[in-house]
Short mmCIF file of C-alpha atoms in Angstrom, two decimals:
data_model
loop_
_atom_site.label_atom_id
_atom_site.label_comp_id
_atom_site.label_asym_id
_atom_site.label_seq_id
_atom_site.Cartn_x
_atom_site.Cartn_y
_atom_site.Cartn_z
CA UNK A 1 7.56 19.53 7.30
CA UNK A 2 6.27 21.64 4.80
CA UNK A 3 2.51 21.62 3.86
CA UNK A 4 3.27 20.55 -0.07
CA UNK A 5 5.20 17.79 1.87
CA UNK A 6 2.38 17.14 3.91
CA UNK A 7 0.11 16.77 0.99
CA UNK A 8 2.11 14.86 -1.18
CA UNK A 9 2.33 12.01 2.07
CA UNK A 10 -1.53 12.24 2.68
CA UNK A 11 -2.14 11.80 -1.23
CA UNK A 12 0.72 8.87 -1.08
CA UNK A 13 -1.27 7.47 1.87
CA UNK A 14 -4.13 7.72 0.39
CA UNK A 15 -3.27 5.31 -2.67
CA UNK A 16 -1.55 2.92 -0.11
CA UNK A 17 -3.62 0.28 0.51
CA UNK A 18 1.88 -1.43 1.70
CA UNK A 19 5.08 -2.33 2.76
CA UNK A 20 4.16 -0.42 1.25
CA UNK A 21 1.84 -2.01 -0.01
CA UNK A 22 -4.74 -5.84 -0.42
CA UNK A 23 -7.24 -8.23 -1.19
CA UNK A 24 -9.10 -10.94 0.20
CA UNK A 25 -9.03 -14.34 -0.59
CA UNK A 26 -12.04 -13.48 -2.40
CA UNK A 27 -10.80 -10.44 -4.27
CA UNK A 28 -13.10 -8.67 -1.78
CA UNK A 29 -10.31 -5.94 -1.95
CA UNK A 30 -10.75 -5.26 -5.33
CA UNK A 31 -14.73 -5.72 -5.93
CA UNK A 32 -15.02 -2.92 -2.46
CA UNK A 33 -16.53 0.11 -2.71
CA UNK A 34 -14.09 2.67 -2.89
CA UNK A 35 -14.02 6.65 -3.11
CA UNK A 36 -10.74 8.17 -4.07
CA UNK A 37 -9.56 11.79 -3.09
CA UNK A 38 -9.85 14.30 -5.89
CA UNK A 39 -8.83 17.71 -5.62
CA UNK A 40 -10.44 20.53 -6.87
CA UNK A 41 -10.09 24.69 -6.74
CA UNK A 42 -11.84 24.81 -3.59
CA UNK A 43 -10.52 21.56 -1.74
CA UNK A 44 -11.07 17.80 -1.83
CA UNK A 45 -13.43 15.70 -1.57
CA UNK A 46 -14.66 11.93 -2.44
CA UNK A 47 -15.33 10.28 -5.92
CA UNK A 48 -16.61 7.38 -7.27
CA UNK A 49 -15.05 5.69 -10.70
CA UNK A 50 -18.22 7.53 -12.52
CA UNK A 51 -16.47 10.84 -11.82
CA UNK A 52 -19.55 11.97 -9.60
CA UNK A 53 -18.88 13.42 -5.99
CA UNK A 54 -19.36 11.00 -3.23
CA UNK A 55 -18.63 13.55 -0.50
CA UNK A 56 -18.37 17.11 -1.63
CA UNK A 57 -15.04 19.09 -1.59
CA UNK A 58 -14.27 19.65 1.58
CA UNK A 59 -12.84 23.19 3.32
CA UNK A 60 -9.23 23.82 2.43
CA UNK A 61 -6.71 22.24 4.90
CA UNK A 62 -9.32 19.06 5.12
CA UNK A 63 -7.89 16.46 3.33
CA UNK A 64 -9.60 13.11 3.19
CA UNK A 65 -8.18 9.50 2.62
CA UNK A 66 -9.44 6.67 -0.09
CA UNK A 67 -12.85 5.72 1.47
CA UNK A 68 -13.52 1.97 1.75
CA UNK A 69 -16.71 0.78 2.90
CA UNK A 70 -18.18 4.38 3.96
CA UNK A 71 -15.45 5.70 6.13
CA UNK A 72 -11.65 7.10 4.95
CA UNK A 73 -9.23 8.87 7.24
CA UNK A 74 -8.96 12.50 6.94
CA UNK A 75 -6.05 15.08 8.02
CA UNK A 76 -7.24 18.37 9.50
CA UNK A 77 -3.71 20.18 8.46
CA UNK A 78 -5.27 23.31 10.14
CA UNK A 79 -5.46 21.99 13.92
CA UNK A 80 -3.24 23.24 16.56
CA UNK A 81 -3.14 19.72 17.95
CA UNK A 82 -0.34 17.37 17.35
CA UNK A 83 -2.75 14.39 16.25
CA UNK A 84 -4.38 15.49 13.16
CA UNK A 85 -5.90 12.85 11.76
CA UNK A 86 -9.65 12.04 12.62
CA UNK A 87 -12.94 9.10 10.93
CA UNK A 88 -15.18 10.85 8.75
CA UNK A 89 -18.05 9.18 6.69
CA UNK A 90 -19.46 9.15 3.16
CA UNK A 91 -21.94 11.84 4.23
CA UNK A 92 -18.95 14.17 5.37
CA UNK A 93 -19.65 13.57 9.04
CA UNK A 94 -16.81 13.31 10.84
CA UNK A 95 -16.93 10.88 13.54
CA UNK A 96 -13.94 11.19 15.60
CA UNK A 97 -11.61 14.32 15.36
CA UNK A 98 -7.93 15.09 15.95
CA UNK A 99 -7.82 11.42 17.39
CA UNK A 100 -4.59 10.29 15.76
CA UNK A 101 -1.01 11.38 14.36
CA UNK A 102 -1.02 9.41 11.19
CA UNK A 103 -3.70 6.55 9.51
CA UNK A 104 -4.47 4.58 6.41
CA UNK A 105 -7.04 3.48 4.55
CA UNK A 106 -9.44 0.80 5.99
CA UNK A 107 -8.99 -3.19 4.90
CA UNK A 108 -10.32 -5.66 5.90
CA UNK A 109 -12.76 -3.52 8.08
CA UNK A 110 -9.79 -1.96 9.75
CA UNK A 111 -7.41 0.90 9.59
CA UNK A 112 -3.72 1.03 11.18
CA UNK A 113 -3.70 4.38 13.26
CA UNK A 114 0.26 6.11 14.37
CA UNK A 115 -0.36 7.23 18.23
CA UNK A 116 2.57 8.14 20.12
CA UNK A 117 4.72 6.18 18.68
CA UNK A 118 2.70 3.42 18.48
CA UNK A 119 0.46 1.68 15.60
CA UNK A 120 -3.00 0.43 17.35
CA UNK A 121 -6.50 -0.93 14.94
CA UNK A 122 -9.24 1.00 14.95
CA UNK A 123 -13.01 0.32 13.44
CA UNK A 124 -14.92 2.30 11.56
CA UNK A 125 -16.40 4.02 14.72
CA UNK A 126 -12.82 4.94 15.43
CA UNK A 127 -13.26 2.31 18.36
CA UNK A 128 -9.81 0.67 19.16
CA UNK A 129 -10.30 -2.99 17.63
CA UNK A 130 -7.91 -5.02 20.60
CA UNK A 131 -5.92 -3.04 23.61
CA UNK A 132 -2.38 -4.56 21.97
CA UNK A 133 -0.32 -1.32 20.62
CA UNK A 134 2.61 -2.13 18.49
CA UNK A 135 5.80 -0.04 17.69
CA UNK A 136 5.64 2.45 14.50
CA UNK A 137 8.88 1.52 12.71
CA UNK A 138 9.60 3.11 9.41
CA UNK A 139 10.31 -0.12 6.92
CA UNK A 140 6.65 -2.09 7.77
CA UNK A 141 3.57 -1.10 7.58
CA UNK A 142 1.24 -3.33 9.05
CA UNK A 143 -2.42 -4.28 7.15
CA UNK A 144 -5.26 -6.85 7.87
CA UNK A 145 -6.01 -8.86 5.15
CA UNK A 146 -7.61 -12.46 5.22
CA UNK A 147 -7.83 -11.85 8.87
CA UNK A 148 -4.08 -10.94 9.55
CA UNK A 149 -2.24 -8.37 10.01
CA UNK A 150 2.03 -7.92 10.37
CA UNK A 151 2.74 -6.13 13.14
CA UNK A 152 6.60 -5.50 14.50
CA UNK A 153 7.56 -8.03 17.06
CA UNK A 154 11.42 -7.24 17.67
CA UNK A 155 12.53 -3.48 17.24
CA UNK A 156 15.73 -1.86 17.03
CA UNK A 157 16.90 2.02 16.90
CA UNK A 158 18.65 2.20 13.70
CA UNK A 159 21.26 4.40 15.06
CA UNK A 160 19.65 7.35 13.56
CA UNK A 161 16.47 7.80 15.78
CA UNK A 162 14.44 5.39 13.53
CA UNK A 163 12.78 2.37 15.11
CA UNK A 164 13.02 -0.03 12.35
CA UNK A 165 11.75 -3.78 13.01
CA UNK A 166 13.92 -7.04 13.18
CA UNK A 167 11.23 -9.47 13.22
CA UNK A 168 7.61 -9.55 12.19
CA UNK A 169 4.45 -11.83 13.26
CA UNK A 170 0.74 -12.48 12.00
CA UNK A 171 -2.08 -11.09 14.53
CA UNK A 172 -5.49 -12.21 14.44
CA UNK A 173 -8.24 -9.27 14.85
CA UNK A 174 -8.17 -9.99 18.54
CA UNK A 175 -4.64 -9.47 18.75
CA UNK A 176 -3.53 -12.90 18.94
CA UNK A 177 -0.18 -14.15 17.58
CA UNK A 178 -0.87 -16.11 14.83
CA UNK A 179 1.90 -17.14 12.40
CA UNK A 180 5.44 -16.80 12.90
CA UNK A 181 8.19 -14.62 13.75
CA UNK A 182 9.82 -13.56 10.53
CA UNK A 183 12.74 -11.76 9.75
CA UNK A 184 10.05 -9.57 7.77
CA UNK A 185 6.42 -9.98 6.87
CA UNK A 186 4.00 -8.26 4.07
CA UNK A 187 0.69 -8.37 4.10
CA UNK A 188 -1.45 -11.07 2.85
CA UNK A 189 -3.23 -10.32 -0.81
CA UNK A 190 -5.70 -12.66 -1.81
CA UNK A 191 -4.68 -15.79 0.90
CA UNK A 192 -0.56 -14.95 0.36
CA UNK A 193 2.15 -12.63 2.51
CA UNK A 194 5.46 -12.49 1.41
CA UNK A 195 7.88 -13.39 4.09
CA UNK A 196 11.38 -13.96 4.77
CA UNK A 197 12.90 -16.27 7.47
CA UNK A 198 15.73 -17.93 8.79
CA UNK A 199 16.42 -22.28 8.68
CA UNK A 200 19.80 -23.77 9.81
CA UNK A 201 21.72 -21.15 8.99
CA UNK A 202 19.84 -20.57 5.05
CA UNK A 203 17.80 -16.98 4.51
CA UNK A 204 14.26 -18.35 2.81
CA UNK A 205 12.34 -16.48 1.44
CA UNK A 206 9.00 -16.41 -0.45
CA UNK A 207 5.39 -16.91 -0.36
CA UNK A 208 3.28 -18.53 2.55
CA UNK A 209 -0.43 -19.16 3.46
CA UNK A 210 -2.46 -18.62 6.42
CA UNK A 211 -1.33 -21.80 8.07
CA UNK A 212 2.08 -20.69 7.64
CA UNK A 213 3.16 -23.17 4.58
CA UNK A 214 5.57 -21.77 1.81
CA UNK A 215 3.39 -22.27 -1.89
CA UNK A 216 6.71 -20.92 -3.53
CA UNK A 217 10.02 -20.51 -2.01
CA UNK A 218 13.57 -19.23 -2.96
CA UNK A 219 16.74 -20.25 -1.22
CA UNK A 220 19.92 -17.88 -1.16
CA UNK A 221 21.25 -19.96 -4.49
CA UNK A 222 17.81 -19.35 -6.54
CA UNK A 223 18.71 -15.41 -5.88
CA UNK A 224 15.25 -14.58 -6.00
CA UNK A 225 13.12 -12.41 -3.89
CA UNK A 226 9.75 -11.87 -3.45
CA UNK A 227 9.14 -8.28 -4.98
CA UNK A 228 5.31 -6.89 -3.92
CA UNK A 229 2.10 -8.63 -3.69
CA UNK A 230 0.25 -11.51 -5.16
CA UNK A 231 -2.91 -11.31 -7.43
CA UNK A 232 -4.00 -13.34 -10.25
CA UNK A 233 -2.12 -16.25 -10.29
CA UNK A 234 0.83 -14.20 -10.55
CA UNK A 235 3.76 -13.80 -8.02
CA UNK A 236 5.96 -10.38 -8.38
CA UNK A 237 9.64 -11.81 -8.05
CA UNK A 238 13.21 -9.80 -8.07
CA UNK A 239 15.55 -11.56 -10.34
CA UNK A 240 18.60 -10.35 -7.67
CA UNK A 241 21.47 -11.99 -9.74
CA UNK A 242 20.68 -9.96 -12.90
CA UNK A 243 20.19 -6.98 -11.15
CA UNK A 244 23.73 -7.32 -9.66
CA UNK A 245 25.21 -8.67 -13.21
CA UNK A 246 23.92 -6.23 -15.58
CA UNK A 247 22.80 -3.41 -13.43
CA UNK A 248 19.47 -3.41 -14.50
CA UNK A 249 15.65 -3.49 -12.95
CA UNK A 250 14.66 -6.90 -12.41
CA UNK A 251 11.25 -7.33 -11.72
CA UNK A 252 8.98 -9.99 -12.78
CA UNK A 253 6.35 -12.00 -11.97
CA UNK A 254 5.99 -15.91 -11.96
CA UNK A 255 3.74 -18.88 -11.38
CA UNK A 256 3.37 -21.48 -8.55
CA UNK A 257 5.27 -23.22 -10.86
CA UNK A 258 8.52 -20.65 -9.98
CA UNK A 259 8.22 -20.27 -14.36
CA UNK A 260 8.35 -16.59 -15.45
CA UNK A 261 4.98 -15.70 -16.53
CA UNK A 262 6.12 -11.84 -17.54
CA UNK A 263 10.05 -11.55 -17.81
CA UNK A 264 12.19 -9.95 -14.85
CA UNK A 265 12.28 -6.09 -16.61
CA UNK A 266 11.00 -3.55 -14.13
CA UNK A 267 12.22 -1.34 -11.06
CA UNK A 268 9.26 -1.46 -9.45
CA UNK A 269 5.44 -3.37 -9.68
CA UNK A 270 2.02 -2.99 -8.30
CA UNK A 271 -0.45 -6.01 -7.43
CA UNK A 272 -2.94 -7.12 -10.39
CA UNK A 273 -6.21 -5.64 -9.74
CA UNK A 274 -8.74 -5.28 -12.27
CA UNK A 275 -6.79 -7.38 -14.30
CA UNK A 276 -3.92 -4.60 -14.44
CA UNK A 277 -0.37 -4.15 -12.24
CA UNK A 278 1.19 -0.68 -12.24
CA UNK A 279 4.96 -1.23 -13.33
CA UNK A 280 7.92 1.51 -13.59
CA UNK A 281 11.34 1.52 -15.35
CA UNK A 282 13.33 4.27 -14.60
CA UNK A 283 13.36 7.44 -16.18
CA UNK A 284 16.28 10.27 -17.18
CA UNK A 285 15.66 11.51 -13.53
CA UNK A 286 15.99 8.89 -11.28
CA UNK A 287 11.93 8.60 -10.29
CA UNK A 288 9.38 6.23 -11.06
CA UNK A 289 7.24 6.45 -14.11
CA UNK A 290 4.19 4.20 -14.14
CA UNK A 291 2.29 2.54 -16.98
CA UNK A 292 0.10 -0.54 -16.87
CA UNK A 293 0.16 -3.82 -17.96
CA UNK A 294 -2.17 -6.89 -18.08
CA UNK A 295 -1.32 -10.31 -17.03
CA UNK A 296 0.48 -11.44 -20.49
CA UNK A 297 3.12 -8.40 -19.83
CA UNK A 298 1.27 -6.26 -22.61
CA UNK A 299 1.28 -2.44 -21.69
CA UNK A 300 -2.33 -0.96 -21.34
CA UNK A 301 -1.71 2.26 -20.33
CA UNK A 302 1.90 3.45 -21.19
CA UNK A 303 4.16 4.80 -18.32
CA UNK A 304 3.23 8.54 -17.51
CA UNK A 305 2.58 8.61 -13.78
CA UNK A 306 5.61 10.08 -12.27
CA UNK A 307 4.86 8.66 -8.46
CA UNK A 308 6.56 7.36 -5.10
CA UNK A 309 4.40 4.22 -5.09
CA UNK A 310 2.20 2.25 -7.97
CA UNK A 311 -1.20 2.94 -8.04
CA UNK A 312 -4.20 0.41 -8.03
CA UNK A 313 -6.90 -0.21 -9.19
CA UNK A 314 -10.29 -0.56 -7.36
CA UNK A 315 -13.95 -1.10 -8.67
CA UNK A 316 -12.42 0.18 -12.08
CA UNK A 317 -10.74 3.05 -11.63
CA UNK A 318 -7.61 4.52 -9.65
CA UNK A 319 -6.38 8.27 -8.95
CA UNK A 320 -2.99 8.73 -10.26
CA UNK A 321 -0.53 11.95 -10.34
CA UNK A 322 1.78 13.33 -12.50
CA UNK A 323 4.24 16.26 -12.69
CA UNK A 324 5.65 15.74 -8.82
CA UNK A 325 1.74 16.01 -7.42
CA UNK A 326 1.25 19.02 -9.31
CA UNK A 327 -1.43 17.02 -10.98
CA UNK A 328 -4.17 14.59 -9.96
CA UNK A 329 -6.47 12.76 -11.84
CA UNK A 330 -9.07 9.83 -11.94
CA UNK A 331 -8.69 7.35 -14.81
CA UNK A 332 -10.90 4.23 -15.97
CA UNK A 333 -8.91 0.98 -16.59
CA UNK A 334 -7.94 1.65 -20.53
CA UNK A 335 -6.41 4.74 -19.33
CA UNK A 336 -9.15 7.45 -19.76
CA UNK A 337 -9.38 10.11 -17.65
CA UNK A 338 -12.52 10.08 -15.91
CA UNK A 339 -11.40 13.52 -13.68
CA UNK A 340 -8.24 15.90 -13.78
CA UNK A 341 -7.02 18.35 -11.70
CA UNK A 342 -3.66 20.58 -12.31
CA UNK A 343 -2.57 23.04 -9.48
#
């Protein structure tokens, strides 16, 4: 893989806090103190939503993770070893090196870490959290929130060399199965996960609790799908039969009440945070563009973030990127940028 390739997935990383795509019950998520990576001339380091360095730019080739609670993952891209990825804290010490292949941000007091082939929990000593390993696969990535995580529970080789998973559960943070099996299983955000499963014969689909109980659920005739996380009241929900009728993004978000809050309209959503969701249409090239809206639909920050994933905010500010990672910025929650960096 080639090192701009490299960077772009550590910066994409990074962001992630999903799949691919994290709150508390309590919104602890989003209240968190949390130090994004900025890059600068010299390298990257750590910085807080005042645009003031929380841990110094770093050598070149040392590229540090979002920092959550005084410890981020960091990749070492200049280590002969095959696992790259090591603990470092807010002071720069790092605490545990070349000790993993791949690892996200902490949640929940947590971070998933890829070792040969497997995802295990580590704390923020780098101390494995439970001796249970679980399978990478490529289309889940597990995440404790609330207390639970989804980890694979069935796998399958997807013909290709992929291990993809067939069924997801809810783990405890001793390792303890917890809630299901589901066909597939996000994360919880602030109390909900959004799951799909299998009754008599029917796909369901929708959003559950920590006891397991659906507090809005589609059938296969509502043809509606659950679409990201939730946040605010607000549940982000895939119109599927106007996508298929008029070939167009349909993306919305609804109540409890399963009434559309903010009209089906985009390709692809963030969670509320901050009281803002990253959404994306589509532009002339096929890749997501992301603007901001709050949660009466009305665009805050108009779509200019050409990304893989939305961005989010945290403590009142988010790093964003622009021109295919050629540049990186920091920007406050009406859209001004706190930091920029162009390459």
């Amino acid at each position: 893989m080639k090192k701009t390739r490299l960077l772009k997935v550590f910066f994409l990383t990074a962001m992630l806090a999903g799949m691919l795509s994290c709150s508390l019950i309590t919104e602890a998520f989003t209240s968190d103190a949390a130090y994004f990576p900025m890059r600068t001339e010299d390298g990257v380091g750590l910085m807080d939503c005042e645009g003031e360095w929380v841990v110094e730019p770093l050598e070149k080739g040392i590229m540090p993770q979002m920092m959550v609670d005084g410890v981020a993952p960091y990749m070492n891209f200049f280590s002969e070893n095959e696992n790259q990825v090591g603990i470092m804290d807010k002071d720069g010490v790092f605490l545990l090196e070349d000790a993993f292949y791949r690892a996200f941000p902490y949640s929940d007091g947590l971070a998933a870490v890829h070792i040969e082939n497997m995802v295990r929990f580590v704390d923020q000593t780098g101390a494995y959290a439970f001796e249970d390993a679980f399978p990478f696969v490529t289309n889940a990535f597990p995440r404790f929130e609330n207390g639970l995580a989804n980890v694979p529970y069935e796998v399958r080789d997807n013909g290709t060399g992929l291990v993809i998973a067939e069924s997801m559960v809810f783990i405890d943070k001793e390792g303890n199965k917890i809630l299901g099996p589901y066909l597939s299983a996000f994360p919880f955000s602030n109390g909900y996960a959004a799951v799909t499963t299998r009754v008599n014969d029917e796909y369901i689909s929708g959003f559950i609790d920590d006891q397991g109980a659906f507090v809005l659920q589609f059938s296969e005739r509502d043809n509606l799908r659950p679409a990201g996380e939730y946040a605010d009241g607000l549940f982000p929900v895939r119109d599927i039969e106007m996508q298929m009728k008029e070939n167009v993004c349909a993306i919305g978000f609804m109540n409890q009440d399963k009434e559309w809050v903010i009209e089906p309209q985009y390709c692809r959503v963030g969670r509320f945070s901050d009281g803002l969701a990253a959404v994306a249409g589509e532009n002339d090239m096929g890749l997501f563009e992301f603007g901001f809206i709050d949660t009466e639909g009305k665009t805050v920050i108009k779509p200019q973030f050409t990304m893989d994933y939305p961005p989010e905010f945290r403590g009142g500010c988010t790093a964003v990127a622009w021109d295919n990672y050629n540049g990186f910025g920091l920007i406050d929650t009406s859209g001004k940028m706190i930091y920029e960096f162009e390459r």
